[in-house]
Short mmCIF file of C-alpha atoms in Angstrom, two decimals:
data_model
loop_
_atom_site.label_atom_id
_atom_site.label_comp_id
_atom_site.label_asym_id
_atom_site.label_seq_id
_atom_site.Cartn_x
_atom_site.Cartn_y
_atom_site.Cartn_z
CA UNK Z 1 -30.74 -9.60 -61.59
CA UNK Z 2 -30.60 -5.94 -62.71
CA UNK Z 3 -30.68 -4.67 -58.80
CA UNK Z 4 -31.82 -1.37 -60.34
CA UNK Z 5 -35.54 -1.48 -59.50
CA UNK Z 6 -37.66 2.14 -58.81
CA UNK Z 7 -38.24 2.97 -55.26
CA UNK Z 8 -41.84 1.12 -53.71
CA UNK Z 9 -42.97 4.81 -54.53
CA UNK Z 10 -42.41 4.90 -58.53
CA UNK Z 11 -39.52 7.92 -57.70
CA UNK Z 12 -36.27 7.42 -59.17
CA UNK Z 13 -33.85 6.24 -56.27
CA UNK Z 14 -31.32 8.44 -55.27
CA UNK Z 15 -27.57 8.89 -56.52
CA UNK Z 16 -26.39 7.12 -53.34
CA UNK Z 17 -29.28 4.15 -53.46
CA UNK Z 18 -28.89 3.85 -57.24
CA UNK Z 19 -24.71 3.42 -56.37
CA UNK Z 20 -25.53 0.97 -53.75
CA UNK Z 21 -27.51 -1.20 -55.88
CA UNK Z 22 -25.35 -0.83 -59.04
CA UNK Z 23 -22.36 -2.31 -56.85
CA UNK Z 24 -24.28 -5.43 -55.36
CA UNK Z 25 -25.29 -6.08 -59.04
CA UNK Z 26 -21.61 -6.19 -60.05
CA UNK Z 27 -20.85 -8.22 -56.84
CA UNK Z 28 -23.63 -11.23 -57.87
CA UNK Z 29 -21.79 -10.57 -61.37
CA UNK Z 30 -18.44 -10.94 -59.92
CA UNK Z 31 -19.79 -13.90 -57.90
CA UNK Z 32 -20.89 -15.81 -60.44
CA UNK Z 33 -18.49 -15.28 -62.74
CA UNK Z 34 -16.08 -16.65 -60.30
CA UNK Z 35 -17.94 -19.77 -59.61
CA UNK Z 36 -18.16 -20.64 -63.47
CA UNK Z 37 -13.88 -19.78 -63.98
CA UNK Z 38 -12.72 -21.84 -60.82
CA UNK Z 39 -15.51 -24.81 -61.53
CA UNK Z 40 -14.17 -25.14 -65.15
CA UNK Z 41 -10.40 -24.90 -64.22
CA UNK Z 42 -11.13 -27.77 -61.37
CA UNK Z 43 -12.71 -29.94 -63.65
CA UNK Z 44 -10.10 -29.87 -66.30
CA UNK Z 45 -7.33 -30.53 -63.54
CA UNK Z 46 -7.96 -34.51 -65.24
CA UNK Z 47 -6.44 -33.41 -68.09
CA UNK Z 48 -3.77 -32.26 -66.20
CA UNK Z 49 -2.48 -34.85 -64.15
CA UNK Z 50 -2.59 -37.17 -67.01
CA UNK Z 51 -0.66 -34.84 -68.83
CA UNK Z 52 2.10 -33.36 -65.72
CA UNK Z 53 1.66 -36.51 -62.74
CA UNK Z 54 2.41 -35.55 -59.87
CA UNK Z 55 3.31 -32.05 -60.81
CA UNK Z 56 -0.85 -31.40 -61.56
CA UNK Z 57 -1.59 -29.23 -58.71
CA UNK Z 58 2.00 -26.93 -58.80
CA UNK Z 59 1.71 -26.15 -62.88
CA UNK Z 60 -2.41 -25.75 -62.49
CA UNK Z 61 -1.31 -22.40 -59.61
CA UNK Z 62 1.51 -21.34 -61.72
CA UNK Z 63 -0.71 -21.01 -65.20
CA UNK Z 64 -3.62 -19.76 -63.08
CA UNK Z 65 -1.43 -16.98 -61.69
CA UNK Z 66 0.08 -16.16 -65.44
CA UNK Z 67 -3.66 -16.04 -66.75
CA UNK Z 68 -4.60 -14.53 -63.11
CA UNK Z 69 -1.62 -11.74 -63.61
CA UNK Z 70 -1.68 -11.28 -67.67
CA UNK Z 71 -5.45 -11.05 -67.68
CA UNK Z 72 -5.34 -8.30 -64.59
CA UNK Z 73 -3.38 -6.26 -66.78
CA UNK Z 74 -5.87 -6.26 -69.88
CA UNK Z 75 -8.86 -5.13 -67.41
CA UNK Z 76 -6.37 -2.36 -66.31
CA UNK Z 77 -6.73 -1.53 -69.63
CA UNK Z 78 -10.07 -1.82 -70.09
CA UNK Z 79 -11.22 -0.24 -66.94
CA UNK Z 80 -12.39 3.08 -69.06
CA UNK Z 81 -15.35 0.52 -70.62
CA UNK Z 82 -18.88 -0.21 -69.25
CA UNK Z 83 -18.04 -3.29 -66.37
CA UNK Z 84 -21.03 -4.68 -67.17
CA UNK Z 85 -21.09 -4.99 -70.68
CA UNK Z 86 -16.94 -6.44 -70.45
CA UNK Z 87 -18.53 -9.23 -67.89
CA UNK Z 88 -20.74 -9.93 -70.32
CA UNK Z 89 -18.33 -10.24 -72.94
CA UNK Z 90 -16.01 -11.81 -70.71
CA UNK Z 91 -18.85 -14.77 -69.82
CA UNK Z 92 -19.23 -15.04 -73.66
CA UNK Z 93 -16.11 -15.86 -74.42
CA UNK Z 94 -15.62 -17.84 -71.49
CA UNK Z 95 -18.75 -20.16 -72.44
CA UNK Z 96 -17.40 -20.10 -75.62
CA UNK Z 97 -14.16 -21.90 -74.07
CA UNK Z 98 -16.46 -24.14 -72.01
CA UNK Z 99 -17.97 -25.46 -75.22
CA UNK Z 100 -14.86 -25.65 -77.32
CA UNK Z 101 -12.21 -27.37 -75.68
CA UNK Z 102 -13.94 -30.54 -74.64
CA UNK Z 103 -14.07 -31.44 -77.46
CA UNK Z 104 -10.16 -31.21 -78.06
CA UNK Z 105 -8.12 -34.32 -77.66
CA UNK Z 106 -5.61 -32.95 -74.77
CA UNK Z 107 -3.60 -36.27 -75.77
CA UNK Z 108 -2.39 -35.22 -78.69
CA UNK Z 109 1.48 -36.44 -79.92
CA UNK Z 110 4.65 -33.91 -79.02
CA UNK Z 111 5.29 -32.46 -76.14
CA UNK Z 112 4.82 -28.86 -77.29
CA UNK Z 113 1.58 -29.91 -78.51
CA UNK Z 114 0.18 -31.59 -75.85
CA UNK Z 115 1.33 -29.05 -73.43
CA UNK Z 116 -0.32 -26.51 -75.50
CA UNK Z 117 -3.76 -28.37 -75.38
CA UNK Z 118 -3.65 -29.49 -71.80
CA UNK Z 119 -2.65 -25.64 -70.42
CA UNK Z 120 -4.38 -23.55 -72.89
CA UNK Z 121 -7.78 -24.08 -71.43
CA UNK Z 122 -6.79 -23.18 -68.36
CA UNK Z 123 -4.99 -20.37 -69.19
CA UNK Z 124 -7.73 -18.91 -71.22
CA UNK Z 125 -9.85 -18.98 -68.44
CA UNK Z 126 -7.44 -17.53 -65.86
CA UNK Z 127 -7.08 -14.64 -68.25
CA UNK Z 128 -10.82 -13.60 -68.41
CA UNK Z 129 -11.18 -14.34 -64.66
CA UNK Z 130 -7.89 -12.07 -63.95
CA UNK Z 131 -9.60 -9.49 -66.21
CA UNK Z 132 -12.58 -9.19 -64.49
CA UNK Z 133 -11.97 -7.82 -61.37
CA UNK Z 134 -9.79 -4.57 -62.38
CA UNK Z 135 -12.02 -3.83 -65.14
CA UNK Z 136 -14.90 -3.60 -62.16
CA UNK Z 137 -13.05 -1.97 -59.85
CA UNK Z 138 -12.06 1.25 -61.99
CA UNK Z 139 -15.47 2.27 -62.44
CA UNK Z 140 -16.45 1.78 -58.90
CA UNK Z 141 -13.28 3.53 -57.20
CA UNK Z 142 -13.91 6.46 -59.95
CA UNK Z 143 -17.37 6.37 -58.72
CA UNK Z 144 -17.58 5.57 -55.38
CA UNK Z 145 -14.55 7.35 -53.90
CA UNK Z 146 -13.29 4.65 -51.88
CA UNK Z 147 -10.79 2.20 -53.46
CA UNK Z 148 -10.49 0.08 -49.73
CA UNK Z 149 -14.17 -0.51 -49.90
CA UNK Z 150 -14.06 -1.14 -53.37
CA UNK Z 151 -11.39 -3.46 -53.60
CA UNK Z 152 -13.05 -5.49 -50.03
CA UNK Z 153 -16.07 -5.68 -52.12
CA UNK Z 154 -14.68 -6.83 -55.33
CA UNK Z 155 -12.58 -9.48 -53.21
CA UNK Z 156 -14.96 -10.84 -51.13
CA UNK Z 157 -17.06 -11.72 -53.93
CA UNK Z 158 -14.03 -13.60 -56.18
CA UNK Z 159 -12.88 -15.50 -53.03
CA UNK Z 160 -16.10 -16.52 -52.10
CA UNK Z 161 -17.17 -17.67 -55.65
CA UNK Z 162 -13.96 -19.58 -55.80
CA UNK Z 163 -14.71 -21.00 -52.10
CA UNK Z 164 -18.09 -22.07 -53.21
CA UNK Z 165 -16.87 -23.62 -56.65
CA UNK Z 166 -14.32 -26.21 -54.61
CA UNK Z 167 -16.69 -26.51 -52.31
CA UNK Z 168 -19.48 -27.84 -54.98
CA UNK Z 169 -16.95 -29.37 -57.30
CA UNK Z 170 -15.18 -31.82 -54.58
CA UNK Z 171 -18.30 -32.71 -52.85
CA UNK Z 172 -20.92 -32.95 -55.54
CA UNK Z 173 -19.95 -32.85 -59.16
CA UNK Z 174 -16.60 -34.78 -59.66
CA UNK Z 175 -17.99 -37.51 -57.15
CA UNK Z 176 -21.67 -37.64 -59.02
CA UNK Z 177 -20.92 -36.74 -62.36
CA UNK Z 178 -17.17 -36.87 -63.07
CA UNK Z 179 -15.04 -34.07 -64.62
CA UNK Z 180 -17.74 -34.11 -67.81
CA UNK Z 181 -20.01 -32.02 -65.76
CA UNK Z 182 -18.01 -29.13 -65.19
CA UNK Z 183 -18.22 -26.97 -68.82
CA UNK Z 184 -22.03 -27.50 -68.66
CA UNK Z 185 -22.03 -25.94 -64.93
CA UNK Z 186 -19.94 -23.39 -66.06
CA UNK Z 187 -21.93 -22.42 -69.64
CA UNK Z 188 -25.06 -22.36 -67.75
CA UNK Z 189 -23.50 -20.03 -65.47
CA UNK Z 190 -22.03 -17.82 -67.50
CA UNK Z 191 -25.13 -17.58 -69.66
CA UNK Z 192 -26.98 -16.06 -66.62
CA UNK Z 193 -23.71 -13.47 -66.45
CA UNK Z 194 -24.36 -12.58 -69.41
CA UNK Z 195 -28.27 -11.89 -69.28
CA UNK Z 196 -27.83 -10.38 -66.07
CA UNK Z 197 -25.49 -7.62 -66.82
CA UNK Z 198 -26.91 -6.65 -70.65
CA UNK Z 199 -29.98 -6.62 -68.46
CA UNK Z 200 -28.74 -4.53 -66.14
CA UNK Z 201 -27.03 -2.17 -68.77
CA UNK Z 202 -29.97 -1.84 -70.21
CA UNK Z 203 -32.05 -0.34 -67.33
CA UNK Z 204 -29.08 2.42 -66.35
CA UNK Z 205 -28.02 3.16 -70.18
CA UNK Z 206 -29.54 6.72 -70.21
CA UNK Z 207 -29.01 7.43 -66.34
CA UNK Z 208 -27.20 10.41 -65.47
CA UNK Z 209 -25.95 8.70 -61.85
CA UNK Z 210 -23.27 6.36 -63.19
CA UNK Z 211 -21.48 8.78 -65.03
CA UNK Z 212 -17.86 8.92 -63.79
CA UNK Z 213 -17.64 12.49 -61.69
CA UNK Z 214 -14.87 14.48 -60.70
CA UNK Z 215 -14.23 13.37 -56.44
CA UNK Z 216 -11.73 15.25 -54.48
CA UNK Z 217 -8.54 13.86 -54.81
CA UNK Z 218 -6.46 13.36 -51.68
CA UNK Z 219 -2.26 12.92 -51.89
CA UNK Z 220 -2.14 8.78 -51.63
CA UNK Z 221 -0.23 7.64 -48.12
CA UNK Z 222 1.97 5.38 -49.58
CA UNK Z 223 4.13 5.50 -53.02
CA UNK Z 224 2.80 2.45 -55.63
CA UNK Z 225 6.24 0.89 -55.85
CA UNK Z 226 6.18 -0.23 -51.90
CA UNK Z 227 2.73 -1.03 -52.05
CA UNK Z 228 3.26 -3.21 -54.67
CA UNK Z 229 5.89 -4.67 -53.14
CA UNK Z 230 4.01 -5.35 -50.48
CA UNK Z 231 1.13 -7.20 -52.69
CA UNK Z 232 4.19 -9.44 -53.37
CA UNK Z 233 5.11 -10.52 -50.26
CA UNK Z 234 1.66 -10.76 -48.86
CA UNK Z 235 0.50 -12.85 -51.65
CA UNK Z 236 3.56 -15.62 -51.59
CA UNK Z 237 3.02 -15.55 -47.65
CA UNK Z 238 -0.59 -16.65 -47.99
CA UNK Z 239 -0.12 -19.20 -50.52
CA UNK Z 240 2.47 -20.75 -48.37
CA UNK Z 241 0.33 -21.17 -45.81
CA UNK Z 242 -1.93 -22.82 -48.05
CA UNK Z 243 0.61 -25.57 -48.93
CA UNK Z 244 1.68 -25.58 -45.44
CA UNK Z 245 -2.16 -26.48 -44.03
CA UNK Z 246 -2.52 -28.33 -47.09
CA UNK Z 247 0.13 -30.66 -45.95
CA UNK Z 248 -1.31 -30.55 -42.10
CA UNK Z 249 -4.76 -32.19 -43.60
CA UNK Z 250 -2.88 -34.32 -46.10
CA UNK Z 251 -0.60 -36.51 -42.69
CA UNK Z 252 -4.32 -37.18 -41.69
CA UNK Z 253 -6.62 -37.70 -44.72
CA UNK Z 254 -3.94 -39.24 -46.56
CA UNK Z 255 -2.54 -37.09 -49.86
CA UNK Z 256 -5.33 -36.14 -52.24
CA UNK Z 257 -6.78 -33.25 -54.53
CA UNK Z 258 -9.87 -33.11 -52.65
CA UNK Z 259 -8.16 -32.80 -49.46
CA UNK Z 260 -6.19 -29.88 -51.27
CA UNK Z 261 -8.73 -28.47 -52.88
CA UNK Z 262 -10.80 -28.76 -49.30
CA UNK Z 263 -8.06 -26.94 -48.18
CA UNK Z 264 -8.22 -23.76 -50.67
CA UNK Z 265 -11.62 -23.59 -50.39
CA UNK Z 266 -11.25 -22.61 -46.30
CA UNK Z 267 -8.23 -20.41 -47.53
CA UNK Z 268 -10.55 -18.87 -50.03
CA UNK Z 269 -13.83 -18.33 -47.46
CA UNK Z 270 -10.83 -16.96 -44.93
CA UNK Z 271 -10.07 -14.30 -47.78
CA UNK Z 272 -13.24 -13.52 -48.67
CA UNK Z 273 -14.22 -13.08 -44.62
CA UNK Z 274 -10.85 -10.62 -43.98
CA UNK Z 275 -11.66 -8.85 -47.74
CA UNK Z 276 -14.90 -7.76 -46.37
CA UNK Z 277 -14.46 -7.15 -42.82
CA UNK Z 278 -11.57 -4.52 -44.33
CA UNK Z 279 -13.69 -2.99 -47.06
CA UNK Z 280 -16.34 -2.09 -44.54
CA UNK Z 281 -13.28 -0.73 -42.33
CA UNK Z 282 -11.98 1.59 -45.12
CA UNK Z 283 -15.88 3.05 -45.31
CA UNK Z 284 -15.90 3.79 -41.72
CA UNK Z 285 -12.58 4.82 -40.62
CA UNK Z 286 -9.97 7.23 -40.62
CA UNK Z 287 -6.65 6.92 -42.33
CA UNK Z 288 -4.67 6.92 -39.35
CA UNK Z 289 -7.17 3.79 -37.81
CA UNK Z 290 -6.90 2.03 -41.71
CA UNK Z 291 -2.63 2.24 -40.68
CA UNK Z 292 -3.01 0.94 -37.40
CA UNK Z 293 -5.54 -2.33 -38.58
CA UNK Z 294 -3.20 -2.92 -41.31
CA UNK Z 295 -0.53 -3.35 -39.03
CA UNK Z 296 -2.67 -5.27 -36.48
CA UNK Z 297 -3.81 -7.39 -39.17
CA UNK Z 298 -0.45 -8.64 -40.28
CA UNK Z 299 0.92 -8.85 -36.64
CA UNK Z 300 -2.90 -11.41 -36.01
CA UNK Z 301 -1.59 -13.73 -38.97
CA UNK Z 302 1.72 -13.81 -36.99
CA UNK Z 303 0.46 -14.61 -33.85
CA UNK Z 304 -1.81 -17.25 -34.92
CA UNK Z 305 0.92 -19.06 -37.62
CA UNK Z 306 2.94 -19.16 -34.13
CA UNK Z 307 -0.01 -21.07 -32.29
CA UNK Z 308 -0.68 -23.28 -35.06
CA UNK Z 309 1.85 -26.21 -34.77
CA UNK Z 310 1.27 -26.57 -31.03
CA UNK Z 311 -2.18 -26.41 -31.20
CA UNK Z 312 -2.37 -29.55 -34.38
CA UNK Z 313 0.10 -31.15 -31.80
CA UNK Z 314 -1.73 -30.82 -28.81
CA UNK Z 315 -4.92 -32.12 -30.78
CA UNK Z 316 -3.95 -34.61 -32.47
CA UNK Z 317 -5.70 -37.27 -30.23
CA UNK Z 318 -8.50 -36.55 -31.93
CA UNK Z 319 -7.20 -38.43 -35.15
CA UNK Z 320 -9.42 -37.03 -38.10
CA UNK Z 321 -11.41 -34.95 -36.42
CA UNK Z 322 -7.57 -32.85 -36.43
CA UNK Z 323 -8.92 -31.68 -39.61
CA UNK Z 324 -11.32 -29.47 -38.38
CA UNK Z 325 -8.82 -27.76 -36.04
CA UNK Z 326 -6.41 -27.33 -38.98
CA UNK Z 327 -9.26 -25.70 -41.43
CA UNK Z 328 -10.30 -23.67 -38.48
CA UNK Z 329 -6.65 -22.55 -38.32
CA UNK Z 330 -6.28 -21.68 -42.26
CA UNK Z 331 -9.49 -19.83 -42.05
CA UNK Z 332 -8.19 -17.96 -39.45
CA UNK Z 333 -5.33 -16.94 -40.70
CA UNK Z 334 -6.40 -16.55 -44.34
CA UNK Z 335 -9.16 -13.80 -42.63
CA UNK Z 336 -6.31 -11.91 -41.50
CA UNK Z 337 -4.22 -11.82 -44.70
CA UNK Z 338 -7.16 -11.43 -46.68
CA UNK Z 339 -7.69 -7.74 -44.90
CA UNK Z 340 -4.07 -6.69 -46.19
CA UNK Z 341 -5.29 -6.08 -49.69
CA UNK Z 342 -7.56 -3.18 -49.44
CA UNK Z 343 -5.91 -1.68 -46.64
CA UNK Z 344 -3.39 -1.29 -48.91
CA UNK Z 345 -5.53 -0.13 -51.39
CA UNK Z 346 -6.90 2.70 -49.78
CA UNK Z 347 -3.77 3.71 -48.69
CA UNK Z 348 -1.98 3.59 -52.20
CA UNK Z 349 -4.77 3.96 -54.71
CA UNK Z 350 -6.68 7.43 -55.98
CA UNK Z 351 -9.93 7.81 -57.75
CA UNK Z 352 -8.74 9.67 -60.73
CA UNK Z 353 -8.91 7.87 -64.01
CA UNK Z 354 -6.03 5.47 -63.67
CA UNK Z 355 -7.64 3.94 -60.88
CA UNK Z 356 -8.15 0.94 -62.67
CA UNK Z 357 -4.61 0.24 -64.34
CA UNK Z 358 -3.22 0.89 -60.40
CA UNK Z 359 -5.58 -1.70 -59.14
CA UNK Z 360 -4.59 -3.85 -62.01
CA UNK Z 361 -1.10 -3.64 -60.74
CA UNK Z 362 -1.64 -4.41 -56.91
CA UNK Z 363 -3.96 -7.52 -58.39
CA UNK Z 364 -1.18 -8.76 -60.32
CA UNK Z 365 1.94 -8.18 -57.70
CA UNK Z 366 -0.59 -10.36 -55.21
CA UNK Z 367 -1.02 -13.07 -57.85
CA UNK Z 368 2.96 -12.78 -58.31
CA UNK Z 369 3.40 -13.55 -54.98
CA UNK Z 370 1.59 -16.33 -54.61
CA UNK Z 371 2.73 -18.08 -57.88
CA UNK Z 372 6.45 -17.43 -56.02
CA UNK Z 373 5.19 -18.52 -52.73
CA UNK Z 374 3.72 -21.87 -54.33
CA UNK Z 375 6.74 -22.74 -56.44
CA UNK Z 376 8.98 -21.99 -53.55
CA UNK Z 377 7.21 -23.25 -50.80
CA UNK Z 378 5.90 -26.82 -52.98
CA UNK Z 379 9.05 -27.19 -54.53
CA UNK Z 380 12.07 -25.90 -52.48
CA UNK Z 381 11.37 -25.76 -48.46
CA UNK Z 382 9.22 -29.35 -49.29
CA UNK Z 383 11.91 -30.87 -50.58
CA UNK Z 384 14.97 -29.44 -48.08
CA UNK Z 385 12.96 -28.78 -44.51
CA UNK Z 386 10.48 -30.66 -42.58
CA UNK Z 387 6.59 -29.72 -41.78
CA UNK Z 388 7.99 -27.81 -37.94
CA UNK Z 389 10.68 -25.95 -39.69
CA UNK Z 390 8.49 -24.62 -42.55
CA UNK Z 391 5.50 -23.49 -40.18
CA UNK Z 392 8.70 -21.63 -37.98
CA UNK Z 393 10.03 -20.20 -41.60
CA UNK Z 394 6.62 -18.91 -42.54
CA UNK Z 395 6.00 -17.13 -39.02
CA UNK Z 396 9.57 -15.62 -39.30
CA UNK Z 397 8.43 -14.12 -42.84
CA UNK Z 398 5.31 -12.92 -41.64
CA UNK Z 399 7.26 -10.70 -38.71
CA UNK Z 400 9.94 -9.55 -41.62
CA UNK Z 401 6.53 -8.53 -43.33
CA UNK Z 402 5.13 -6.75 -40.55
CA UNK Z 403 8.16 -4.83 -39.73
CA UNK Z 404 8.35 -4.04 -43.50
CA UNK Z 405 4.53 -2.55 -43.40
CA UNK Z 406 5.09 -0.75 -39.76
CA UNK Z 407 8.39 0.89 -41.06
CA UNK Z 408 6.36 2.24 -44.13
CA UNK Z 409 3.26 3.49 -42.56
CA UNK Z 410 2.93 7.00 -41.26
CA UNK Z 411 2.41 5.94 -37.63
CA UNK Z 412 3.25 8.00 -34.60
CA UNK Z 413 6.99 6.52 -33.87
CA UNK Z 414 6.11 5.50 -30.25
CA UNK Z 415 3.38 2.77 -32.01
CA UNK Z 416 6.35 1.58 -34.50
CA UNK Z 417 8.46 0.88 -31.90
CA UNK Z 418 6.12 -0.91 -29.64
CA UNK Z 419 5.14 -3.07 -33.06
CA UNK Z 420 8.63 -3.84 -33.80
CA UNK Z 421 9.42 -4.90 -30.55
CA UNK Z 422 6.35 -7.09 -30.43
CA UNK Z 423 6.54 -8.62 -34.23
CA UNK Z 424 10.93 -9.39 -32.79
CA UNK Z 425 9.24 -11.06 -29.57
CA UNK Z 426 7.02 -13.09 -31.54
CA UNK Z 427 9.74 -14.24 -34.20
CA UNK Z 428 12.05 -14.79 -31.13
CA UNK Z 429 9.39 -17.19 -29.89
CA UNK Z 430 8.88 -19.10 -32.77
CA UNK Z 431 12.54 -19.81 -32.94
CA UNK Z 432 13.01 -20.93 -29.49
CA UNK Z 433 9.92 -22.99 -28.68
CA UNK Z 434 8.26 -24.34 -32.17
CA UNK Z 435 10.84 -27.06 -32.22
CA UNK Z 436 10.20 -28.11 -29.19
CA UNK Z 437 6.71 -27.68 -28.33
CA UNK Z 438 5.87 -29.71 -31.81
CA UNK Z 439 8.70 -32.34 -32.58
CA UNK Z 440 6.80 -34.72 -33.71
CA UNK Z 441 3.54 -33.24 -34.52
CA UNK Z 442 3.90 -35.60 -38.04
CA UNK Z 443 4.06 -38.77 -36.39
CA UNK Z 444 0.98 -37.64 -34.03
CA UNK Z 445 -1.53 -36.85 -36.91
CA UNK Z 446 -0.58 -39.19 -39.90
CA UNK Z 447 -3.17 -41.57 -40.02
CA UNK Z 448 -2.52 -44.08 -42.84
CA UNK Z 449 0.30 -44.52 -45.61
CA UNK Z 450 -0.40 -42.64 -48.28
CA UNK Z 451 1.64 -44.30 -50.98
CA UNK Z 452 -1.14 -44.96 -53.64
CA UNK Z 453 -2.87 -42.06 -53.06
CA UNK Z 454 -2.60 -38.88 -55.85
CA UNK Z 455 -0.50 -36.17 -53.89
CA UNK Z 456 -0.91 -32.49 -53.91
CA UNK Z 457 2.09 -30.46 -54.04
CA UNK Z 458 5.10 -32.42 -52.48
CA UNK Z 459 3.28 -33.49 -49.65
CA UNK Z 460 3.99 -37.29 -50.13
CA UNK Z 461 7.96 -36.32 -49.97
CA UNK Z 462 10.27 -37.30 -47.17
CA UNK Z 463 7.79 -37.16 -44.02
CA UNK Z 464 11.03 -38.60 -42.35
CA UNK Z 465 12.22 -34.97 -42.61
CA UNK Z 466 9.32 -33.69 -40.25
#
């Protein structure tokens, strides 16, 4: 677990090795800490819906993205400490909360009260989750030199620790072991955090290599205030489309929280996949190429948000097996939002010492976003528009978006206006043919009343609407 072994020869590794290492340690950190968060937060989600109904799911992402936000902040502060020894203090406390609130009765008399008890475990544990990733990702822009890398690091191991942890908890624990399960799985967890990175600590304390040095600075691309921006808008447009697939899989599954959470875990493994793919971009790459696959990235989520609806349409003969097609679909584009983040990064972020508080901030504008783009996307377009015209709305946001990014990047003006003109086309499209290419798509790939089933957010509303 320490990832800092000699060299096969007994010589110390080199600066470059030893950084290598010390960042795949902190990934398997980040990893694993992730898991334990997201397995305990699912497994409380009981307490929840007997506490909020119907309402479970939409007040579980808004006090997530609080914690998420509010904690991101706190490792923006923190970012000056040792990463490893805050994960380990981070798991501690987090165990800590694992043991402790179990044993609380969530029922409790009042509404204040019971509110308190039913939302404070979660939001404890969305705060030390939010926390950990800027309070890694200081150190490692500061000592690295590449916050796009960096951040596609960072990301790909938080989404795919979250992916993993729906993945386990719908299939495995809640159906074999019930909701009990879940603080053990996430104790045991965060005990090996904690070993891991005092163990790993331990082994660098007096090394030389991980002091922060002073890296040429280079003028940042884009201002923080448009960038953050940005975060915003990419963030509420990707968890719209995860309420929008969400509903796809609930017309043929019938409404559930395992088909939800089913749902966010492909979201989450399409993050993870784009995170990645874009951190290893910002290592390789110019500036001027980073520009141009931001752009292309947003303009990929368009395209395939305009192909979706036809394509669940066109396959809905296949009656459950539709489900695949629609994950396929979220993964897909999920991959290509996913890649916005630390494009932007690297574009907006320098590795002096604030590096940390700055990544703090685009982490929290994301998680803004996407607490916006769940509260207005499962509570307003649910309840006013149908399943075609919110896919059409959500492809008409992404162009806005892309036009936003092309007109702030420093692109040669012939490549702007070839963008613009194709991100219109595509919006012009969407207007035009969605309707009618996909009219009744709902009727198509319902498979069953789902009147006594326990909805996700707003799905089970007005299908009629569709």
């Amino acid at each position: 677990m320490t990832a800092l072994d000699l060299a096969g020869n007994g010589k110390a590794p080199s600066r470059a090795d030893a950084l290598a290492q010390w960042s795949r340690a902190l990934s398997v950190l980040l990893f694993l800490s992730s898991i334990a968060a997201l397995i305990f937060q699912l497994g409380w989600q009981g307490a929840l819906v007997r506490r909020f109904g119907d309402d479970a799911e939409l007040m579980t992402i808004l006090v997530l993205a609080l914690g998420l936000g509010v904690g991101g902040l706190i490792g923006g502060l923190l970012s000056r400490r040792s990463p490893l020894l805050l994960l380990a203090a981070f798991g501690a406390i987090h165990g800590a909360c694992g043991y402790v609130w179990p044993t609380v009765n969530d029922s409790a008399d009042g509404w204040a009260l019971g509110w308190a008890l039913s939302l404070a475990p979660v939001l404890a544990s969305a705060l030390l989750t939010g926390a950990m990733l800027p309070a890694v990702l200081g150190p490692l822009i500061r000592r690295t030199g590449n916050p796009g890398s960096a951040f596609g690091d960072g990301l790909f191991a938080v989404m795919l620790g979250a992916a993993v942890a729906c993945l386990v908890s719908v299939s495995l624990l809640r159906p074999l072991f019930g909701d009990w399960a879940a603080p053990s799985i996430a104790m045991a967890l965060d005990a090996i955090v904690i070993v891991g990175a005092l163990a790993t600590h331990w082994r660098i304390r007096r090394s030389a290599l991980f002091i922060d040095t002073t890296l040429p600075q280079r003028t940042p691309l884009l201002a923080l205030a448009p960038v953050l921006l940005l975060a915003t808008a990419a963030g509420a447009l990707a968890m719209s489309y995860v309420l929008f697939f969400a509903r796809a899989v609930s017309y043929a599954t019938a409404p559930s929280q395992p088909a939800f959470v089913a749902t966010l875990a492909a979201f989450l493994l399409g993050l993870a996949a784009g995170a990645h793919r874009a951190g290893r971009h910002c290592a390789l790459f110019s500036v001027e190429e980073l520009m141009r696959r931001a752009a292309r990235s947003a303009m990929a989520a368009n395209l395939i948000g305009l192909m979706a609806l036809p394509l669940i349409d066109q396959l809905a003969w296949l009656d459950r097996a539709v489900i695949v097609a629609a994950m396929l679909l979220c993964v897909l584009i999920a991959r290509a939002c996913g890649a916005l983040l630390p494009y932007l990064a690297e574009l907006a972020i320098t590795t002096d010492a604030p590096a940390g508080w700055r990544s703090a901030l685009l982490c929290g504008a994301y998680v803004a976003g996407a607490a916006a783009g769940a509260w207005m996307t499962g509570q307003v377009l649910i309840e006013q528009f149908g399943f075609v015209a919110i896919g059409t709305g959500l492809v008409i946001a992404g162009v806005f978006y892309t036009l936003l990014l092309v007109a702030l990047l420093d692109l040669p003006r012939w490549q702007k206006v070839v963008r613009g003109v194709t991100a219109a086309a595509v919006a012009l499209l969407a207007l035009a043919l969605l309707p009618s290419w996909s009219p009744n798509v709902v009727e198509k790939i319902q498979a069953k009343a789902a009147a006594d089933a326990s909805p996700t957010i707003g799905i089970e509303r007005d299908r009629g609407r569709s």
